Amino acid sequence: MARKTGSHSEVTGPRIRAAALKLFARHGYAAVSMRQIAREVGVQAGALYLYTPDKQGLLFGLLQDHMTGLLAAWAAEEKPSDPVEHLHHFTRFHIFYHLERPEDVFVSYMELRNLGPENFATIEALRRTYEDKLQAILQDGQDNGQFSLPDAKLATLALIAMLTGVNTWYRDGGRLSREKVEAIYWDMVRKAVAA
Amino acid sequence: MARKTGSHSEVTGPRIRAAALKLFARHGYAAVSMRQIAREVGVQAGALYLYTPDKQGLLFGLLQDHMTGLLAAWAAEEKPSDPVEHLHHFTRFHIFYHLERPEDVFVSYMELRNLGPENFATIEALRRTYEDKLQAILQDGQDNGQFSLPDAKLATLALIAMLTGVNTWYRDGGRLSREKVEAIYWDMVRKAVAA
DNA sequence: GTCTATAGAAAGATAGAC
DNA sequence: GTCTATCTTTCTATAGAC
């Protein structure tokens, strides 16, 4: 099908979102202007409002897509039935998935407070759903005696904080490969929850 | 000594800093205006510039004070010579110190990217100094065989991320006391690094 | 030490031409 | 679908009165 010149709705939308993600990650949501985003894309500021109702909607879309993408990716993984192997699989998945998209992770964590109350509740529910996946694994291993956890909920939060923390320091081409990092973290995770 | 009416330099400065900390923590540095800070304190916006060269200086002062306070507090602690006890002491100290000042911790972590390059380098050096305290403990235990660590630096970063993560969910009056939280985290820390 | 007033720049969002 | 132009608000920072 031929497409009219100057009509780019299917390509401009994603480019706006990519530019917003990049700029929000680098400078923070509140510090980035709609004009900056437009300049990055190569359109005028007014044109942005064809693709988002407002600046807040742009942020919300980024966070929502990140969280639903994360949940969908985990849902698509094959899960071992043994809790220890299941936890290892989760550890690998979490580290690799998050290292693959550092800007999404950074923005999703840093800009939560810039969401309106309703948008915030939506994202929080998604995040909680993800946490529950890990908590179920830990509870499973606790129930069959492979893990020894004083508190499954706290262990969930502690492990996720530890694993997501990799994003704050990891850089491609650094001292350790992703595989090596994963192995080192798995060693600590495994021992931290061991019976 | 009598003090002239309308002269409040020794009290207004700290109040400005307290207001800035509160507002930066709640809304983010970039989203808070000097007018908001002034309104919170009860002075006019122009008066703020008697106490800080600019908005950036206000942020830098908050972060610098937090980091130097943290280092001074740790320096004042008595350190057990046994690495396991030393690590336990660090775990307690880190959790309690950080839970005691959630706004400082939050701002110090979230607003790093809003520092100018020179200010950023200064804060990063202080943070690194603190990390080195933990790393030395871990290395000590590794050397005498009480700990088994594939990588002392990564273990340092992993443990600090895990411990600081308490601040993201802990609320006074919640399900668990600080003491109980500390005990649960210490159980995981201890096992994660155990030989 | 604090105030009022303001300079000068930039923000979010909209209207209407093409 | 995009642009130009603009409305309205708000911002940081400074000047000068008291």
mmCIF file of C-alpha atoms in Angstrom, chain A residues 17-193:
data_model
loop_
_atom_site.group_PDB
_atom_site.id
_atom_site.type_symbol
_atom_site.label_atom_id
_atom_site.label_comp_id
_atom_site.label_asym_id
_atom_site.label_seq_id
_atom_site.Cartn_x
_atom_site.Cartn_y
_atom_site.Cartn_z
ATOM 1 C CA ARG A 17 8.212 7.398 23.214
ATOM 2 C CA ALA A 18 11.828 6.432 22.616
ATOM 3 C CA ALA A 19 12.959 10.037 22.877
ATOM 4 C CA ALA A 20 10.969 10.585 26.056
ATOM 5 C CA LEU A 21 12.429 7.446 27.612
ATOM 6 C CA LYS A 22 15.967 8.479 26.784
ATOM 7 C CA LEU A 23 15.545 12.023 28.065
ATOM 8 C CA PHE A 24 13.590 11.061 31.199
ATOM 9 C CA ALA A 25 16.278 8.524 32.054
ATOM 10 C CA ARG A 26 19.060 11.028 31.574
ATOM 11 C CA HIS A 27 17.612 14.173 33.139
ATOM 12 C CA GLY A 28 14.463 13.157 34.991
ATOM 13 C CA TYR A 29 10.825 13.636 34.067
ATOM 14 C CA ALA A 30 10.379 17.033 35.692
ATOM 15 C CA ALA A 31 13.558 18.427 34.169
ATOM 16 C CA VAL A 32 12.654 17.487 30.594
ATOM 17 C CA SER A 33 10.427 19.790 28.549
ATOM 18 C CA MET A 34 8.038 18.830 25.796
ATOM 19 C CA ARG A 35 10.109 21.051 23.508
ATOM 20 C CA GLN A 36 13.208 18.970 24.259
ATOM 21 C CA ILE A 37 11.386 15.784 23.385
ATOM 22 C CA ALA A 38 10.073 17.317 20.172
ATOM 23 C CA ARG A 39 13.530 18.512 19.195
ATOM 24 C CA GLU A 40 14.957 15.026 19.765
ATOM 25 C CA VAL A 41 12.310 13.550 17.461
ATOM 26 C CA GLY A 42 12.563 16.323 14.897
ATOM 27 C CA VAL A 43 9.011 17.665 15.142
ATOM 28 C CA GLN A 44 7.456 20.736 16.693
ATOM 29 C CA ALA A 45 6.249 20.677 20.274
ATOM 30 C CA GLY A 46 2.597 20.939 19.297
ATOM 31 C CA ALA A 47 2.798 17.746 17.264
ATOM 32 C CA LEU A 48 3.474 15.694 20.385
ATOM 33 C CA TYR A 49 -0.086 16.207 21.504
ATOM 34 C CA LEU A 50 -1.333 14.111 18.608
ATOM 35 C CA TYR A 51 0.226 11.107 20.340
ATOM 36 C CA THR A 52 -0.261 11.784 24.011
ATOM 37 C CA PRO A 53 -2.932 13.692 25.909
ATOM 38 C CA ASP A 54 -0.228 15.347 28.002
ATOM 39 C CA LYS A 55 3.252 14.912 29.433
ATOM 40 C CA GLN A 56 1.957 12.728 32.247
ATOM 41 C CA GLY A 57 0.376 10.315 29.772
ATOM 42 C CA LEU A 58 3.729 9.911 28.082
ATOM 43 C CA LEU A 59 5.359 8.890 31.352
ATOM 44 C CA PHE A 60 2.555 6.568 32.330
ATOM 45 C CA GLY A 61 2.681 4.782 28.974
ATOM 46 C CA LEU A 62 6.395 4.114 29.384
ATOM 47 C CA LEU A 63 6.015 2.661 32.866
ATOM 48 C CA GLN A 64 2.965 0.619 31.998
ATOM 49 C CA ASP A 65 4.605 -0.890 28.926
ATOM 50 C CA HIS A 66 7.698 -1.760 30.898
ATOM 51 C CA MET A 67 5.768 -3.567 33.601
ATOM 52 C CA THR A 68 3.418 -5.439 31.269
ATOM 53 C CA GLY A 69 6.390 -6.400 29.111
ATOM 54 C CA LEU A 70 8.218 -7.738 32.146
ATOM 55 C CA LEU A 71 5.235 -9.785 33.268
ATOM 56 C CA ALA A 72 4.615 -11.133 29.762
ATOM 57 C CA ALA A 73 8.261 -12.119 29.380
ATOM 58 C CA TRP A 74 8.263 -13.999 32.676
ATOM 59 C CA ALA A 75 4.965 -15.682 31.796
ATOM 60 C CA ALA A 76 6.556 -16.951 28.585
ATOM 61 C CA GLU A 77 9.445 -18.639 30.415
ATOM 62 C CA GLU A 78 9.431 -22.343 31.151
ATOM 63 C CA LYS A 79 9.409 -22.894 34.903
ATOM 64 C CA PRO A 80 11.281 -25.770 36.557
ATOM 65 C CA SER A 81 9.218 -27.501 39.205
ATOM 66 C CA ASP A 82 12.050 -27.741 41.722
ATOM 67 C CA PRO A 83 12.025 -24.554 43.858
ATOM 68 C CA VAL A 84 15.811 -24.178 43.846
ATOM 69 C CA GLU A 85 15.982 -24.426 40.072
ATOM 70 C CA HIS A 86 12.938 -22.202 39.814
ATOM 71 C CA LEU A 87 14.638 -19.559 41.934
ATOM 72 C CA HIS A 88 17.789 -19.847 39.866
ATOM 73 C CA HIS A 89 15.732 -19.361 36.729
ATOM 74 C CA PHE A 90 14.086 -16.275 38.214
ATOM 75 C CA THR A 91 17.460 -14.858 39.241
ATOM 76 C CA ARG A 92 18.854 -15.249 35.732
ATOM 77 C CA PHE A 93 15.732 -13.903 34.144
ATOM 78 C CA HIS A 94 15.546 -10.856 36.391
ATOM 79 C CA ILE A 95 19.177 -9.864 35.980
ATOM 80 C CA PHE A 96 19.268 -10.353 32.218
ATOM 81 C CA TYR A 97 15.894 -8.783 31.495
ATOM 82 C CA HIS A 98 16.727 -5.698 33.548
ATOM 83 C CA LEU A 99 20.272 -5.316 32.232
ATOM 84 C CA GLU A 100 18.844 -5.423 28.712
ATOM 85 C CA ARG A 101 16.741 -2.281 29.244
ATOM 86 C CA PRO A 102 18.434 -0.044 31.807
ATOM 87 C CA GLU A 103 16.528 3.093 30.805
ATOM 88 C CA ASP A 104 13.127 1.487 31.325
ATOM 89 C CA VAL A 105 14.208 0.176 34.710
ATOM 90 C CA PHE A 106 15.687 3.460 35.824
ATOM 91 C CA VAL A 107 12.697 5.537 34.785
ATOM 92 C CA SER A 108 10.241 3.024 36.228
ATOM 93 C CA TYR A 109 11.927 3.264 39.581
ATOM 94 C CA MET A 110 12.780 6.961 39.732
ATOM 95 C CA GLU A 111 9.649 8.524 38.328
ATOM 96 C CA LEU A 112 6.982 6.723 40.316
ATOM 97 C CA ARG A 113 6.363 9.814 42.380
ATOM 98 C CA ASN A 114 5.623 11.864 39.283
ATOM 99 C CA LEU A 115 2.611 9.724 38.432
ATOM 100 C CA GLY A 116 -0.849 10.919 39.338
ATOM 101 C CA PRO A 117 -2.589 8.892 42.063
ATOM 102 C CA GLU A 118 -4.583 6.699 39.708
ATOM 103 C CA ASN A 119 -1.668 5.991 37.387
ATOM 104 C CA PHE A 120 0.508 5.293 40.401
ATOM 105 C CA ALA A 121 -1.941 2.708 41.715
ATOM 106 C CA THR A 122 -1.980 0.953 38.355
ATOM 107 C CA ILE A 123 1.797 0.669 38.169
ATOM 108 C CA GLU A 124 2.077 -0.363 41.799
ATOM 109 C CA ALA A 125 -0.362 -3.197 41.200
ATOM 110 C CA LEU A 126 1.752 -4.464 38.308
ATOM 111 C CA ARG A 127 4.908 -4.262 40.361
ATOM 112 C CA ARG A 128 3.219 -6.124 43.172
ATOM 113 C CA THR A 129 2.099 -8.820 40.740
ATOM 114 C CA TYR A 130 5.711 -9.332 39.719
ATOM 115 C CA GLU A 131 6.880 -9.514 43.331
ATOM 116 C CA ASP A 132 4.249 -12.147 43.980
ATOM 117 C CA LYS A 133 5.846 -14.397 41.349
ATOM 118 C CA LEU A 134 9.054 -14.483 43.355
ATOM 119 C CA GLN A 135 7.266 -14.763 46.665
ATOM 120 C CA ALA A 136 5.397 -17.847 45.429
ATOM 121 C CA ILE A 137 8.694 -19.499 44.515
ATOM 122 C CA LEU A 138 10.143 -18.770 47.937
ATOM 123 C CA GLN A 139 7.031 -19.976 49.722
ATOM 124 C CA ASP A 140 7.108 -23.156 47.670
ATOM 125 C CA GLY A 141 10.666 -23.931 48.719
ATOM 126 C CA GLN A 142 9.901 -22.978 52.295
ATOM 127 C CA ASP A 143 6.964 -25.398 52.363
ATOM 128 C CA ASN A 144 9.010 -28.350 51.162
ATOM 129 C CA GLY A 145 11.956 -27.566 53.424
ATOM 130 C CA GLN A 146 14.549 -26.533 50.846
ATOM 131 C CA PHE A 147 14.504 -22.917 51.979
ATOM 132 C CA SER A 148 14.590 -21.454 55.473
ATOM 133 C CA LEU A 149 12.985 -18.027 55.523
ATOM 134 C CA PRO A 150 11.952 -16.091 58.609
ATOM 135 C CA ASP A 151 9.624 -14.047 56.374
ATOM 136 C CA ALA A 152 8.860 -14.810 52.721
ATOM 137 C CA LYS A 153 7.622 -11.298 51.951
ATOM 138 C CA LEU A 154 10.730 -9.611 53.304
ATOM 139 C CA ALA A 155 12.944 -12.109 51.541
ATOM 140 C CA THR A 156 11.147 -11.255 48.298
ATOM 141 C CA LEU A 157 11.737 -7.539 48.729
ATOM 142 C CA ALA A 158 15.330 -8.073 49.840
ATOM 143 C CA LEU A 159 16.204 -10.266 46.863
ATOM 144 C CA ILE A 160 14.546 -8.007 44.303
ATOM 145 C CA ALA A 161 16.373 -4.977 45.711
ATOM 146 C CA MET A 162 19.638 -6.876 45.570
ATOM 147 C CA LEU A 163 19.124 -8.117 42.018
ATOM 148 C CA THR A 164 17.818 -4.863 40.591
ATOM 149 C CA GLY A 165 20.782 -3.147 42.215
ATOM 150 C CA VAL A 166 22.986 -4.664 39.521
ATOM 151 C CA ASN A 167 21.627 -2.024 37.163
ATOM 152 C CA THR A 168 23.147 0.768 39.253
ATOM 153 C CA TRP A 169 26.715 -0.261 38.614
ATOM 154 C CA TYR A 170 26.888 -2.743 35.703
ATOM 155 C CA ARG A 171 28.369 -1.424 32.474
ATOM 156 C CA ASP A 172 28.977 -3.378 29.286
ATOM 157 C CA GLY A 173 32.649 -3.979 28.737
ATOM 158 C CA GLY A 174 33.402 -3.797 32.455
ATOM 159 C CA ARG A 175 35.385 -6.202 34.592
ATOM 160 C CA LEU A 176 32.738 -8.935 34.596
ATOM 161 C CA SER A 177 30.450 -10.390 31.939
ATOM 162 C CA ARG A 178 26.717 -10.665 32.515
ATOM 163 C CA GLU A 179 27.109 -14.420 32.859
ATOM 164 C CA LYS A 180 29.746 -14.013 35.539
ATOM 165 C CA VAL A 181 27.683 -11.428 37.394
ATOM 166 C CA GLU A 182 24.690 -13.736 37.298
ATOM 167 C CA ALA A 183 26.748 -16.589 38.711
ATOM 168 C CA ILE A 184 28.046 -14.465 41.582
ATOM 169 C CA TYR A 185 24.611 -13.165 42.487
ATOM 170 C CA TRP A 186 23.092 -16.618 42.255
ATOM 171 C CA ASP A 187 25.663 -17.838 44.744
ATOM 172 C CA MET A 188 24.520 -15.200 47.231
ATOM 173 C CA VAL A 189 20.809 -15.667 46.554
ATOM 174 C CA ARG A 190 21.037 -19.422 46.915
ATOM 175 C CA LYS A 191 22.875 -19.229 50.212
ATOM 176 C CA ALA A 192 20.725 -16.395 51.615
ATOM 177 C CA VAL A 193 17.563 -18.485 51.451
#
